[in-house]
């Protein structure tokens, strides 16, 4: 899993309204609509919960330590969605204790290996990888005006790619998957709804709908893509080259944190 840097998220909070407008332009729906679709909850339920849920974000100093403005960025996404939230004064265990003392219903926290939101009252958690996968499939489905019966190429069969494949199957898509490590595709051998692609170049030219769930960068050039490519790219950094991105930017959804965190919130209610 790629570790964010402060520069990836430095002005996320001040730009969140623009990010949402950009999402509406590309997908026809705002963040709230996409995450309700991704999590399967109704807009009413999402709005109702915002009135009584308090959300804490606990900075975690383990491993490589804090990422500057990470906790604040997570909080700004949650606030934008209409939920009361706070970053705890304390970090780590003291921060978790503070969150519970301040009656938080949901606690967001990330170390170097896992990024989760814990639902205190119901005793379950949601993982960022699964939420990001569903949020990005929701964005792709809205850009495509529906994916049932459509071919979708998933790049990368890691946690996000696997989560995307299972949601794409739920939506009735014909999933094609490529991974540089072919052994990671073994799990799909007997799955009739998932076809493993062995040639990346051929697959990129062939399929219009792409979900890039790889941490690889600059491996999709301008001439590699289907002319009408529509790309949902949760992978950090972006797999498309700068010129491929520039050419297709109105049909590419890519962000370092927003859609994944927003979907985590909806799935944790
Ligand atoms: O500031 C803090 O609390 C740090 N412990 C946060 C570390 C997050 C590490 N994880 C990541 O950078 C990526 C994100 C893209 C989301 C999932 N992993």
Coordinates of C-alpha atoms and ligand atoms in Angstrom, one line a residue:
X1 CA 0.0 0.0 0.0
X2 CA 1.4 3.4 -0.9
X3 CA 2.1 5.8 1.9
X4 CA 0.8 9.3 1.4
X5 CA 3.1 12.3 1.8
X6 CA 2.0 15.7 3.1
X7 CA 2.4 17.2 -0.3
X8 CA -0.2 14.7 -1.7
X9 CA -2.8 16.2 0.6
X10 CA -1.5 19.7 1.5
X11 CA -4.5 21.7 0.5
X12 CA -7.2 19.0 0.5
X13 CA -9.4 20.7 3.1
X14 CA -9.6 24.1 1.3
X15 CA -10.1 22.4 -2.1
X16 CA -12.8 19.9 -1.1
X17 CA -15.7 21.9 -2.5
X18 CA -13.9 22.2 -5.8
X19 CA -13.2 18.5 -5.7
X20 CA -16.9 17.8 -5.2
X21 CA -17.9 20.0 -8.2
X22 CA -15.3 18.3 -10.3
X23 CA -16.8 14.9 -9.3
X24 CA -20.3 16.1 -10.3
X25 CA -18.9 17.2 -13.7
X26 CA -17.3 13.9 -14.4
X27 CA -19.8 11.4 -12.8
X28 CA -23.0 13.4 -12.8
X29 CA -23.2 12.8 -9.0
X30 CA -21.7 14.4 -5.9
X31 CA -19.6 12.6 -3.2
X32 CA -22.6 12.0 -1.0
X33 CA -24.6 10.2 -3.8
X34 CA -21.6 8.1 -4.9
X35 CA -20.8 6.9 -1.4
X36 CA -24.5 6.0 -0.7
X37 CA -24.4 4.0 -3.9
X38 CA -21.1 2.4 -2.9
X39 CA -22.3 1.5 0.6
X40 CA -25.9 0.6 -0.2
X41 CA -27.4 3.1 2.3
X42 CA -30.1 5.6 1.4
X43 CA -29.5 9.3 1.2
X44 CA -32.1 9.7 4.0
X45 CA -30.2 7.3 6.2
X46 CA -26.9 9.2 5.5
X47 CA -28.5 12.6 6.3
X48 CA -30.3 11.2 9.4
X49 CA -27.1 9.8 10.8
X50 CA -25.3 13.1 10.3
X51 CA -27.6 14.6 12.9
X52 CA -26.6 12.3 15.8
X53 CA -23.2 10.8 14.9
X54 CA -19.9 12.3 16.3
X55 CA -16.8 11.3 14.5
X56 CA -13.2 11.3 15.9
X57 CA -9.9 11.2 14.0
X58 CA -7.0 9.9 16.1
X59 CA -3.5 10.7 14.9
X60 CA -1.2 7.6 15.2
X61 CA 2.5 8.1 15.7
X62 CA 3.6 4.5 15.2
X63 CA 5.9 3.3 12.4
X64 CA 7.0 6.2 10.2
X65 CA 4.9 8.5 12.3
X66 CA 2.4 11.2 11.6
X67 CA 1.8 12.5 8.1
X68 CA 1.4 16.2 8.2
X69 CA -2.2 17.3 7.8
X70 CA -3.4 13.7 7.4
X71 CA -5.8 13.7 10.4
X72 CA -7.0 17.2 9.5
X73 CA -7.6 16.2 5.8
X74 CA -9.6 13.2 6.9
X75 CA -11.6 15.4 9.2
X76 CA -12.3 18.0 6.5
X77 CA -13.8 15.3 4.3
X78 CA -16.1 14.2 7.1
X79 CA -17.1 17.8 7.9
X80 CA -17.8 18.4 4.2
X81 CA -20.3 15.5 4.3
X82 CA -22.2 17.2 7.1
X83 CA -20.9 15.2 10.1
X84 CA -19.6 16.7 13.4
X85 CA -16.0 15.6 13.8
X86 CA -12.9 16.4 15.7
X87 CA -9.2 15.5 15.7
X88 CA -8.3 14.3 19.2
X89 CA -5.8 16.4 21.2
X90 CA -3.9 13.2 22.1
X91 CA -2.4 10.6 19.7
X92 CA -2.4 6.8 19.8
X93 CA -4.0 5.0 22.8
X94 CA -4.6 8.3 24.7
X95 CA -6.3 9.6 21.5
X96 CA -8.6 6.6 21.4
X97 CA -9.5 7.0 25.1
X98 CA -10.2 10.7 24.4
X99 CA -12.4 9.9 21.5
X100 CA -14.5 7.5 23.6
X101 CA -14.6 10.0 26.5
X102 CA -15.9 12.6 24.0
X103 CA -18.6 10.1 23.0
X104 CA -17.4 9.6 19.4
X105 CA -19.6 7.0 17.5
X106 CA -16.9 6.5 14.8
X107 CA -13.2 6.6 15.3
X108 CA -10.9 7.0 12.2
X109 CA -7.3 6.0 12.7
X110 CA -4.4 4.9 10.4
X111 CA -1.0 3.4 11.1
X112 CA 1.4 2.4 8.3
X113 CA -0.4 -0.9 7.6
X114 CA -4.1 -0.3 8.1
X115 CA -6.5 2.6 7.9
X116 CA -9.8 1.9 9.5
X117 CA -12.9 3.5 10.9
X118 CA -14.2 1.8 14.1
X119 CA -17.9 1.9 14.9
X120 CA -17.8 2.0 18.7
X121 CA -21.5 1.2 19.4
X122 CA -21.9 -1.6 16.9
X123 CA -18.4 -3.0 17.4
X124 CA -17.3 -3.4 13.7
X125 CA -14.7 -1.6 11.5
X126 CA -14.4 -0.7 7.9
X127 CA -11.1 -0.9 6.0
X128 CA -9.9 1.9 3.7
X129 CA -9.0 -0.5 0.9
X130 CA -12.5 -2.0 0.7
X131 CA -14.1 1.4 1.0
X132 CA -11.8 2.9 -1.6
X133 CA -12.5 0.0 -4.0
X134 CA -16.3 0.5 -3.7
X135 CA -16.1 4.3 -3.9
X136 CA -14.1 4.1 -7.1
X137 CA -16.3 1.5 -8.7
X138 CA -19.3 3.7 -7.9
X139 CA -17.5 6.6 -9.7
X140 CA -16.8 4.5 -12.7
X141 CA -20.4 3.1 -12.8
X142 CA -21.7 6.7 -12.8
X143 CA -19.3 7.9 -15.5
X144 CA -20.3 4.9 -17.6
X145 CA -24.0 5.4 -16.8
X146 CA -24.1 1.8 -15.5
X147 CA -21.7 -1.2 -15.9
X148 CA -24.1 -4.1 -16.1
X149 CA -22.9 -6.3 -19.0
X150 CA -20.0 -4.0 -19.7
X151 CA -16.3 -5.1 -19.9
X152 CA -14.2 -3.5 -17.1
X153 CA -10.4 -3.8 -16.9
X154 CA -9.1 -3.9 -13.4
X155 CA -5.3 -3.3 -13.1
X156 CA -3.8 -4.7 -9.9
X157 CA -5.2 -7.6 -7.8
X158 CA -4.2 -6.3 -4.4
X159 CA -6.7 -5.4 -1.6
X160 CA -8.2 -2.5 -3.6
X161 CA -8.3 -4.4 -6.9
X162 CA -9.9 -7.4 -5.2
X163 CA -12.5 -5.2 -3.5
X164 CA -13.3 -3.6 -6.8
X165 CA -13.7 -6.9 -8.6
X166 CA -16.2 -8.1 -6.1
X167 CA -18.3 -5.0 -6.3
X168 CA -18.0 -5.0 -10.2
X169 CA -19.4 -8.5 -10.1
X170 CA -22.3 -7.4 -8.0
X171 CA -23.0 -4.7 -10.6
X172 CA -23.0 -7.3 -13.4
X173 CA -19.9 -6.2 -15.2
X174 CA -17.7 -8.5 -17.2
X175 CA -14.4 -8.2 -15.3
X176 CA -11.0 -8.4 -16.9
X177 CA -8.0 -8.3 -14.6
X178 CA -4.3 -7.8 -15.1
X179 CA -1.5 -8.0 -12.5
X180 CA 2.2 -8.1 -13.2
X181 CA 2.4 -11.0 -10.7
X182 CA 0.3 -13.7 -12.5
X183 CA 0.2 -15.8 -9.3
X184 CA -2.1 -13.1 -7.8
X185 CA -4.7 -14.0 -10.5
X186 CA -4.9 -17.6 -9.5
X187 CA -7.8 -16.9 -7.2
X188 CA -10.0 -16.0 -10.2
X189 CA -9.1 -19.1 -12.2
X190 CA -12.6 -20.7 -11.8
X191 CA -14.6 -17.5 -11.7
X192 CA -16.7 -17.3 -14.8
X193 CA -17.3 -13.5 -14.3
X194 CA -13.6 -12.7 -14.1
X195 CA -11.2 -13.1 -17.1
X196 CA -7.4 -12.8 -16.5
X197 CA -5.6 -10.7 -19.1
X198 CA -2.0 -11.6 -19.8
X199 CA -1.0 -8.7 -22.1
X200 CA -1.3 -5.2 -20.6
X201 CA -0.8 -3.4 -23.9
X202 CA -3.6 -5.4 -25.6
X203 CA -6.0 -5.0 -22.6
X204 CA -5.4 -1.2 -22.4
X205 CA -6.2 -0.8 -26.1
X206 CA -9.2 -3.1 -25.9
X207 CA -11.2 -1.9 -22.9
X208 CA -12.9 1.4 -22.5
X209 CA -13.6 1.2 -18.7
X210 CA -10.5 0.9 -16.5
X211 CA -10.0 0.8 -12.8
X212 CA -6.3 1.4 -12.0
X213 CA -5.7 -0.1 -8.5
X214 CA -1.9 -0.3 -8.9
X215 CA 0.8 1.7 -7.1
X216 CA 2.7 1.8 -10.4
X217 CA 3.3 5.2 -12.0
X218 CA 3.6 6.5 -15.6
X219 CA 2.9 3.1 -17.2
X220 CA -0.1 4.2 -19.2
X221 CA 0.9 6.5 -22.0
X222 CA -1.3 8.5 -24.4
X223 CA -1.3 5.9 -27.2
X224 CA -1.8 3.0 -24.9
X225 CA -5.4 3.9 -24.0
X226 CA -8.7 3.1 -25.7
X227 CA -9.7 6.4 -27.5
X228 CA -12.7 6.8 -25.2
X229 CA -11.1 5.5 -22.1
X230 CA -12.9 6.2 -18.8
X231 CA -10.6 5.7 -15.8
X232 CA -11.2 5.4 -12.1
X233 CA -7.8 5.4 -10.5
X234 CA -7.6 4.9 -6.7
X235 CA -4.0 3.8 -7.1
X236 CA -1.4 6.3 -5.8
X237 CA 0.5 7.6 -7.7
X238 CA -1.5 7.8 -10.9
X239 CA -0.7 5.1 -13.5
X240 CA -1.3 7.5 -16.4
X241 CA 1.4 9.7 -17.7
X242 CA 0.9 13.4 -17.4
X243 CA 0.0 13.7 -21.1
X244 CA -2.4 10.8 -21.0
X245 CA -4.0 12.4 -18.0
X246 CA -4.2 15.8 -19.6
X247 CA -5.9 14.3 -22.7
X248 CA -8.5 12.3 -20.8
X249 CA -8.8 14.3 -17.6
X250 CA -12.6 14.9 -17.9
X251 CA -13.1 11.1 -17.8
X252 CA -10.6 10.3 -15.0
X253 CA -11.4 10.2 -11.3
X254 CA -8.3 10.1 -9.1
X255 CA -7.7 11.5 -5.6
X256 CA -5.3 10.7 -2.7
X257 CA -7.9 10.3 0.1
X258 CA -11.3 11.9 -0.5
X259 CA -13.5 9.2 -2.1
X260 CA -12.0 6.4 0.1
X261 CA -12.6 8.3 3.4
X262 CA -16.1 9.4 2.3
X263 CA -17.0 5.8 1.5
X264 CA -15.5 4.6 4.8
X265 CA -17.9 7.0 6.6
X266 CA -21.0 5.7 4.7
X267 CA -20.0 2.0 5.2
X268 CA -19.4 2.5 8.9
X269 CA -22.9 3.9 9.7
Ligands
LIG1 O1 -0.8 10.8 10.6 C1 -1.1 9.7 10.9 O2 -1.9 9.3 11.8 C2 -0.4 8.6 10.2 N1 -0.2 7.4 11.1 C3 -1.2 8.2 9.0 C4 -0.5 7.1 8.2 C5 -1.3 6.7 6.9 C6 -0.6 5.7 6.1 N2 -1.4 5.2 5.0 C7 -1.4 5.8 3.8 O3 -0.7 6.7 3.6 C8 -2.4 5.2 2.8 C9 -3.5 6.2 2.5 C10 -3.5 6.5 1.0 C11 -4.8 5.5 2.9 C12 -4.4 4.1 3.1 N3 -3.1 4.1 3.1

